CSV table of C-alpha atoms and ligand atoms in Angstrom, one decimal:
chain,number,residue,atom,x,y,z
I,121,UNK,CA,197.6,131.2,39.0
I,122,UNK,CA,194.2,129.5,39.9
I,123,UNK,CA,194.5,127.0,42.8
I,124,UNK,CA,193.0,123.5,42.4
I,125,UNK,CA,190.0,122.7,44.7
I,126,UNK,CA,192.2,120.2,46.5
I,127,UNK,CA,194.8,122.9,47.2
I,128,UNK,CA,192.1,125.2,48.3
I,129,UNK,CA,190.7,122.6,50.7
I,130,UNK,CA,194.1,121.9,52.3
I,131,UNK,CA,194.7,125.6,52.7
I,132,UNK,CA,191.3,125.9,54.4
I,133,UNK,CA,192.0,122.9,56.7
I,134,UNK,CA,195.4,124.3,57.6
I,135,UNK,CA,193.9,127.6,58.5
I,136,UNK,CA,191.6,125.8,60.9
I,137,UNK,CA,194.0,123.1,62.3
I,138,UNK,CA,197.7,123.6,62.8
I,139,UNK,CA,199.8,121.2,60.7
I,140,UNK,CA,200.6,118.9,63.6
I,141,UNK,CA,196.9,118.5,64.4
I,142,UNK,CA,196.2,117.4,60.8
I,143,UNK,CA,199.1,115.0,61.0
I,144,UNK,CA,197.8,113.5,64.3
I,145,UNK,CA,194.3,113.2,62.9
I,146,UNK,CA,195.4,111.5,59.7
I,147,UNK,CA,197.7,109.1,61.6
I,148,UNK,CA,195.0,108.0,64.0
I,149,UNK,CA,192.3,107.8,61.4
I,150,UNK,CA,194.4,105.6,59.1
I,151,UNK,CA,195.5,103.4,62.0
I,152,UNK,CA,191.9,103.0,63.3
I,153,UNK,CA,190.5,102.4,59.9
I,154,UNK,CA,193.0,99.6,59.4
I,155,UNK,CA,192.3,98.1,62.9
I,156,UNK,CA,188.5,98.1,62.4
I,157,UNK,CA,189.2,96.1,59.2
I,158,UNK,CA,191.6,93.5,60.5
I,159,UNK,CA,191.2,93.3,64.3
I,160,UNK,CA,191.5,89.7,65.5
I,161,UNK,CA,188.4,88.4,67.3
I,162,UNK,CA,189.4,87.7,70.9
I,163,UNK,CA,187.2,86.7,73.8
I,164,UNK,CA,188.3,89.7,75.9
I,165,UNK,CA,188.2,92.2,73.0
I,166,UNK,CA,185.4,94.6,72.0
I,167,UNK,CA,186.0,96.6,68.9
I,168,UNK,CA,184.4,99.9,67.9
I,169,UNK,CA,183.1,100.9,71.3
I,170,UNK,CA,184.1,101.2,74.9
I,171,UNK,CA,184.5,97.8,76.5
I,172,UNK,CA,181.5,97.2,78.9
I,173,UNK,CA,183.4,95.0,81.4
I,174,UNK,CA,186.5,96.4,83.1
I,175,UNK,CA,186.9,93.1,85.0
I,176,UNK,CA,187.5,91.3,81.7
I,177,UNK,CA,190.0,93.9,80.5
I,178,UNK,CA,191.8,93.7,83.8
I,179,UNK,CA,192.1,89.9,84.0
I,180,UNK,CA,193.1,89.6,80.3
I,181,UNK,CA,195.7,92.4,80.6
I,182,UNK,CA,197.3,90.8,83.6
I,183,UNK,CA,197.3,87.4,81.9
I,184,UNK,CA,198.8,88.9,78.7
I,185,UNK,CA,201.9,90.1,80.6
I,186,UNK,CA,204.7,87.7,79.6
I,187,UNK,CA,202.3,85.3,77.9
I,188,UNK,CA,201.2,84.9,74.3
I,189,UNK,CA,197.6,85.7,73.1
I,190,UNK,CA,197.2,82.1,71.9
I,191,UNK,CA,197.9,80.8,75.5
I,192,UNK,CA,195.8,83.4,77.2
I,193,UNK,CA,192.7,82.7,75.3
I,194,UNK,CA,192.2,79.3,76.9
I,195,UNK,CA,193.1,80.5,80.4
I,196,UNK,CA,190.8,83.5,80.0
I,197,UNK,CA,187.8,81.4,79.0
I,198,UNK,CA,188.4,78.9,81.8
I,199,UNK,CA,188.9,81.8,84.3
I,200,UNK,CA,185.6,83.4,83.3
I,201,UNK,CA,183.8,80.1,83.6
I,202,UNK,CA,185.3,79.6,87.1
I,203,UNK,CA,185.0,83.3,88.3
I,204,UNK,CA,182.5,85.0,86.0
I,205,UNK,CA,182.4,88.3,88.0
I,206,UNK,CA,184.6,90.4,90.2
I,207,UNK,CA,182.4,89.3,93.2
I,208,UNK,CA,183.1,85.6,92.3
I,209,UNK,CA,186.8,86.2,92.3
I,210,UNK,CA,186.6,88.1,95.6
I,211,UNK,CA,184.7,85.2,97.2
I,212,UNK,CA,187.0,82.5,95.9
I,213,UNK,CA,189.5,80.5,97.9
I,214,UNK,CA,193.1,81.3,97.1
I,215,UNK,CA,193.8,77.6,96.4
I,216,UNK,CA,191.2,77.7,93.5
I,217,UNK,CA,192.6,81.0,92.2
I,218,UNK,CA,196.2,79.6,92.1
I,219,UNK,CA,194.9,76.4,90.5
I,220,UNK,CA,193.2,78.4,87.7
I,221,UNK,CA,196.4,80.3,87.2
I,222,UNK,CA,198.6,77.1,87.2
I,223,UNK,CA,201.1,77.1,84.4
I,224,UNK,CA,200.9,80.8,83.6
I,225,UNK,CA,203.9,81.7,85.8
I,226,UNK,CA,204.5,84.9,87.8
I,227,UNK,CA,202.1,83.7,90.5
I,228,UNK,CA,202.1,87.0,92.4
I,229,UNK,CA,199.8,88.2,89.5
I,230,UNK,CA,197.2,85.7,90.6
I,231,UNK,CA,197.5,86.5,94.3
I,232,UNK,CA,197.3,90.2,93.4
I,233,UNK,CA,194.2,89.7,91.3
I,234,UNK,CA,192.5,87.9,94.2
I,235,UNK,CA,193.6,90.6,96.7
I,236,UNK,CA,192.5,93.5,94.5
I,237,UNK,CA,189.1,91.8,93.7
I,238,UNK,CA,188.4,91.7,97.5
I,239,UNK,CA,189.7,95.3,97.9
I,240,UNK,CA,187.4,96.5,95.1
I,241,UNK,CA,184.4,94.7,96.6
I,242,UNK,CA,185.1,95.9,100.1
I,243,UNK,CA,186.3,99.4,99.5
I,244,UNK,CA,185.1,100.6,96.1
I,245,UNK,CA,181.5,99.2,96.0
I,246,UNK,CA,182.6,96.5,93.5
I,247,UNK,CA,183.4,99.2,90.9
I,248,UNK,CA,186.6,99.9,89.2
I,249,UNK,CA,187.9,103.5,89.3
I,250,UNK,CA,187.7,105.0,85.8
I,251,UNK,CA,191.0,107.0,85.8
I,252,UNK,CA,194.4,105.5,85.5
I,253,UNK,CA,195.8,107.6,88.3
I,254,UNK,CA,193.3,106.0,90.7
I,255,UNK,CA,193.7,102.5,89.2
I,256,UNK,CA,197.4,102.6,89.8
I,257,UNK,CA,196.8,102.7,93.5
I,258,UNK,CA,195.4,99.2,93.5
I,259,UNK,CA,197.7,96.3,94.3
I,260,UNK,CA,199.2,94.6,91.2
I,261,UNK,CA,198.0,97.4,88.8
I,262,UNK,CA,201.0,99.3,87.4
I,263,UNK,CA,200.9,102.2,85.0
I,264,UNK,CA,200.6,99.8,82.0
I,265,UNK,CA,197.6,97.9,83.2
I,266,UNK,CA,196.0,101.1,84.6
I,267,UNK,CA,196.2,102.8,81.2
I,268,UNK,CA,194.9,99.7,79.5
I,269,UNK,CA,191.8,99.4,81.8
I,270,UNK,CA,191.1,103.2,81.8
I,271,UNK,CA,191.4,103.6,78.0
I,272,UNK,CA,189.7,100.4,76.9
I,273,UNK,CA,186.9,100.3,79.5
I,274,UNK,CA,186.5,104.1,80.2
I,275,UNK,CA,187.9,105.8,77.1
I,276,UNK,CA,190.6,107.8,78.9
I,277,UNK,CA,193.0,109.3,76.5
I,278,UNK,CA,196.1,107.7,77.8
I,279,UNK,CA,198.6,105.5,75.9
I,280,UNK,CA,199.4,102.0,76.7
I,281,UNK,CA,203.1,101.2,76.0
I,282,UNK,CA,204.2,97.6,75.6
I,283,UNK,CA,207.1,96.1,73.6
I,284,UNK,CA,205.0,96.2,70.4
I,285,UNK,CA,204.3,99.9,70.8
I,286,UNK,CA,207.9,100.6,71.6
I,287,UNK,CA,209.0,98.9,68.4
I,288,UNK,CA,206.4,100.7,66.2
I,289,UNK,CA,207.3,104.1,67.7
I,290,UNK,CA,211.0,103.4,67.5
I,291,UNK,CA,210.7,102.8,63.7
I,292,UNK,CA,208.2,105.6,63.0
I,293,UNK,CA,210.5,108.2,64.6
I,294,UNK,CA,213.9,106.4,64.4
I,295,UNK,CA,214.2,106.6,68.2
I,296,UNK,CA,217.7,105.9,69.4
I,297,UNK,CA,217.0,104.9,73.0
I,298,UNK,CA,216.8,101.4,74.4
I,299,UNK,CA,214.9,99.8,77.4
I,300,UNK,CA,213.2,102.2,79.8
I,301,UNK,CA,214.4,105.3,78.0
I,302,UNK,CA,212.8,104.0,74.8
I,303,UNK,CA,209.6,103.3,76.6
I,304,UNK,CA,209.4,106.9,77.8
I,305,UNK,CA,210.1,108.3,74.3
I,306,UNK,CA,207.6,106.0,72.7
I,307,UNK,CA,205.0,107.0,75.3
I,308,UNK,CA,205.5,110.7,74.5
I,309,UNK,CA,205.4,110.1,70.8
I,310,UNK,CA,202.3,107.9,71.0
I,311,UNK,CA,200.5,110.3,73.3
I,312,UNK,CA,200.9,113.1,70.7
I,313,UNK,CA,198.9,111.1,68.1
I,314,UNK,CA,196.3,109.7,70.6
I,315,UNK,CA,192.8,110.8,69.7
I,316,UNK,CA,190.3,112.1,72.4
I,317,UNK,CA,187.9,109.2,71.8
I,318,UNK,CA,188.2,105.6,70.7
I,319,UNK,CA,191.2,105.6,73.0
I,320,UNK,CA,191.0,101.9,73.8
I,321,UNK,CA,190.7,101.0,70.1
I,322,UNK,CA,193.7,103.3,69.3
I,323,UNK,CA,195.8,101.6,71.9
I,324,UNK,CA,194.7,98.1,70.7
I,325,UNK,CA,195.4,99.2,67.1
I,326,UNK,CA,199.0,100.3,67.9
I,327,UNK,CA,199.7,97.0,69.8
I,328,UNK,CA,198.0,95.0,67.0
I,329,UNK,CA,200.2,96.7,64.4
I,330,UNK,CA,203.3,95.8,66.4
I,331,UNK,CA,202.0,92.2,66.9
I,332,UNK,CA,201.1,91.6,63.3
I,333,UNK,CA,202.7,93.8,60.6
I,334,UNK,CA,205.5,95.6,62.4
I,335,UNK,CA,207.0,92.4,63.7
I,336,UNK,CA,210.6,92.3,65.1
I,337,UNK,CA,212.3,90.5,62.3
I,338,UNK,CA,210.3,90.7,59.0
I,339,UNK,CA,207.9,93.6,59.1
I,340,UNK,CA,205.3,93.8,56.3
I,341,UNK,CA,205.8,97.5,55.5
I,342,UNK,CA,204.0,97.2,52.2
I,343,UNK,CA,200.7,96.6,54.0
I,344,UNK,CA,201.3,99.1,56.8
I,345,UNK,CA,198.5,101.6,57.2
I,346,UNK,CA,200.9,104.3,58.6
I,347,UNK,CA,203.8,103.6,56.2
I,348,UNK,CA,203.8,107.2,54.9
I,349,UNK,CA,204.6,108.4,58.5
I,350,UNK,CA,207.4,106.0,59.0
I,351,UNK,CA,210.9,107.6,59.1
I,352,UNK,CA,212.8,104.3,59.3
I,353,UNK,CA,210.9,103.0,56.2
I,354,UNK,CA,211.5,106.2,54.3
I,355,UNK,CA,215.3,105.9,54.9
I,356,UNK,CA,215.4,102.2,54.4
I,357,UNK,CA,216.6,101.7,58.0
I,358,UNK,CA,213.7,99.6,59.4
I,359,UNK,CA,216.2,96.8,60.4
I,360,UNK,CA,218.1,99.3,62.5
I,361,UNK,CA,215.2,100.1,64.9
I,362,UNK,CA,214.6,99.6,67.7
I,363,UNK,CA,218.3,99.6,68.8
I,364,UNK,CA,219.2,96.3,70.4
I,365,UNK,CA,219.3,96.1,74.2
I,366,UNK,CA,222.7,94.9,75.7
I,367,UNK,CA,222.3,91.2,76.5
I,368,UNK,CA,222.7,90.3,80.2
I,369,UNK,CA,224.0,86.8,80.9
I,370,UNK,CA,221.5,84.7,82.9
I,371,UNK,CA,223.2,82.9,85.8
I,372,UNK,CA,222.7,79.1,85.9
I,373,UNK,CA,221.5,77.5,89.1
I,374,UNK,CA,221.2,73.8,90.1
I,375,UNK,CA,219.1,71.8,92.5
I,376,UNK,CA,218.0,68.4,93.5
I,377,UNK,CA,214.4,67.4,94.1
I,378,UNK,CA,213.4,64.8,96.7
I,379,UNK,CA,210.8,62.3,95.4
I,380,UNK,CA,209.3,60.7,98.5
I,381,UNK,CA,206.6,58.0,97.9
I,382,UNK,CA,205.0,55.8,100.6
I,383,UNK,CA,202.0,53.5,100.1
I,384,UNK,CA,200.9,55.3,96.9
I,385,UNK,CA,201.2,58.7,98.6
I,386,UNK,CA,203.7,61.5,97.6
I,387,UNK,CA,205.1,64.1,99.9
I,388,UNK,CA,204.6,67.7,99.0
I,389,UNK,CA,205.0,71.0,100.8
I,390,UNK,CA,203.6,74.5,100.5
I,391,UNK,CA,205.9,77.4,99.8
I,392,UNK,CA,205.6,80.1,102.4
I,393,UNK,CA,207.6,82.9,100.7
I,394,UNK,CA,209.0,84.2,97.4
I,395,UNK,CA,207.5,84.5,94.0
I,396,UNK,CA,205.9,81.1,94.2
I,397,UNK,CA,204.4,81.6,97.7
I,398,UNK,CA,201.4,79.4,98.4
I,399,UNK,CA,202.1,77.1,95.5
I,400,UNK,CA,202.9,73.5,96.3
I,401,UNK,CA,206.2,71.7,95.4
I,402,UNK,CA,208.3,68.7,96.0
I,403,UNK,CA,211.0,69.4,98.5
I,404,UNK,CA,214.2,70.5,96.8
I,405,UNK,CA,217.5,72.2,97.7
I,406,UNK,CA,220.0,74.2,95.6
I,407,UNK,CA,223.3,72.4,94.9
I,408,UNK,CA,226.5,73.3,93.1
I,409,UNK,CA,227.3,72.2,89.5
I,410,UNK,CA,229.7,69.5,90.7
I,411,UNK,CA,227.1,67.7,92.8
I,412,UNK,CA,224.5,68.2,90.0
I,413,UNK,CA,226.8,66.6,87.4
I,414,UNK,CA,227.3,63.6,89.7
I,415,UNK,CA,223.6,62.7,89.9
I,416,UNK,CA,222.9,60.2,87.2
I,417,UNK,CA,219.5,61.5,86.1
I,418,UNK,CA,218.1,63.5,83.2
I,419,UNK,CA,217.7,67.1,84.3
I,420,UNK,CA,214.5,69.2,84.2
I,421,UNK,CA,215.4,72.7,83.0
I,422,UNK,CA,213.5,75.9,83.4
I,423,UNK,CA,214.2,79.5,82.5
I,424,UNK,CA,213.1,82.2,84.9
I,425,UNK,CA,213.2,85.9,84.2
I,426,UNK,CA,216.6,86.4,85.9
I,427,UNK,CA,218.2,82.9,86.0
I,428,UNK,CA,218.1,79.4,84.6
I,429,UNK,CA,217.5,76.4,86.8
I,430,UNK,CA,218.4,72.8,86.3
I,431,UNK,CA,216.8,70.2,88.6
I,432,UNK,CA,217.5,66.5,89.0
I,433,UNK,CA,215.0,64.2,90.9
I,434,UNK,CA,216.3,61.6,93.3
I,435,UNK,CA,214.3,59.1,95.4
I,436,UNK,CA,214.5,59.9,99.1
I,437,UNK,CA,212.9,59.2,102.5
I,438,UNK,CA,213.4,62.3,104.7
I,439,UNK,CA,211.5,64.0,107.5
I,440,UNK,CA,210.2,67.4,106.5
I,441,UNK,CA,207.2,69.7,107.0
I,442,UNK,CA,204.4,69.1,104.5
I,443,UNK,CA,201.7,66.6,103.6
I,444,UNK,CA,201.3,63.2,102.0
I,445,UNK,CA,198.9,63.2,99.0
I,446,UNK,CA,197.5,60.3,97.0
I,447,UNK,CA,199.6,60.2,93.8
I,448,UNK,CA,196.4,60.3,91.7
I,449,UNK,CA,195.3,63.5,93.6
I,450,UNK,CA,198.5,65.4,93.2
I,451,UNK,CA,197.2,67.6,90.4
I,452,UNK,CA,194.3,68.9,92.5
I,453,UNK,CA,197.0,71.1,94.1
I,454,UNK,CA,198.4,74.2,92.3
I,455,UNK,CA,202.0,73.8,91.2
I,456,UNK,CA,204.4,76.0,89.3
I,457,UNK,CA,205.2,75.2,85.7
I,458,UNK,CA,208.7,74.0,86.8
I,459,UNK,CA,207.1,71.6,89.4
I,460,UNK,CA,204.6,70.3,86.8
I,461,UNK,CA,207.6,69.5,84.6
I,462,UNK,CA,209.2,67.6,87.5
I,463,UNK,CA,206.0,65.7,88.3
I,464,UNK,CA,205.9,64.9,84.5
I,465,UNK,CA,209.0,62.8,84.9
I,466,UNK,CA,207.3,60.6,87.5
I,467,UNK,CA,203.9,60.2,85.8
W,1629,SF4,S1,206.3,101.0,57.7
W,1629,SF4,FE1,207.1,99.1,58.4
W,1629,SF4,S2,208.5,99.6,60.0
W,1629,SF4,FE2,207.2,101.4,59.7
W,1629,SF4,S3,205.6,101.2,61.2
W,1629,SF4,FE3,204.9,100.3,59.3
W,1629,SF4,S4,205.4,98.1,59.5
W,1629,SF4,FE4,206.6,99.2,61.0
């Protein structure tokens, strides 16, 4: 029987590329073609070529951890106005760095950005290493951020695995794992379809797919560029992947905050340790739920990554270590999001 020209072509391609190579090429080509068509314009994103500024990639990737793109855009633009180059950040005062980060949370990220900027200027000639295995040696740069910088700014063929990529891979391959084990399986699966070039675009495309079409609760599979590769879709089991993580109960903690005001000045102190080190705060102490309930004030509530905290503000006049600041100048100091909420009750 005479073969069609299409059949002849696929036979020829198969004789040149093994089947899995064709699969990989087709997957990445379809994903990239879709991404080039729909990629959202973002101030820290460059599409279709290697990003020329690893400093921008680094700052944006650190900001994007635990924070939405919509929130990061404003912070990123303000940050780049304040510290346009790595050298500017290295030369900055920590007070200004924390102030620029105020409200983003996880303040060790800002302190590490500052530390590593100085390290890069002092010990690396102001240049970023181009490989993730070198980047990961820098303070505050873990495997995720290292892979993001090296693939986006230096075209290293290494996958970046975030929650979006985990979800996409879990559905494409019906991966049964959860949490860290899922992250590792997703990494192996994604690395297999990673191209040798356009690596940053490929990573951004996978994350974009997870952030837009392959969403947690109502994925738009009909518009998905890689639907034909998706096992969960083929078996009508999209809603069963990824498998849910067991929920951990978050402990509830309570505290009382001392509002001390004299002659138009308010007393604040600088934290000397912990996650909020070097940020300013009103003095406060942890109390039990019974004492908390007895204070007749509306509480300020905040959810941290591992616990929830309720605070009630009381007027006080105590002796403590700290400084008195004009009430109108309070916001010149960097405060945590929680303390900004507390200050909001007194404005
Ligand atoms: S087909 Fe649906 S579930 Fe599968 S990857 Fe695409 S959007 Fe996600």
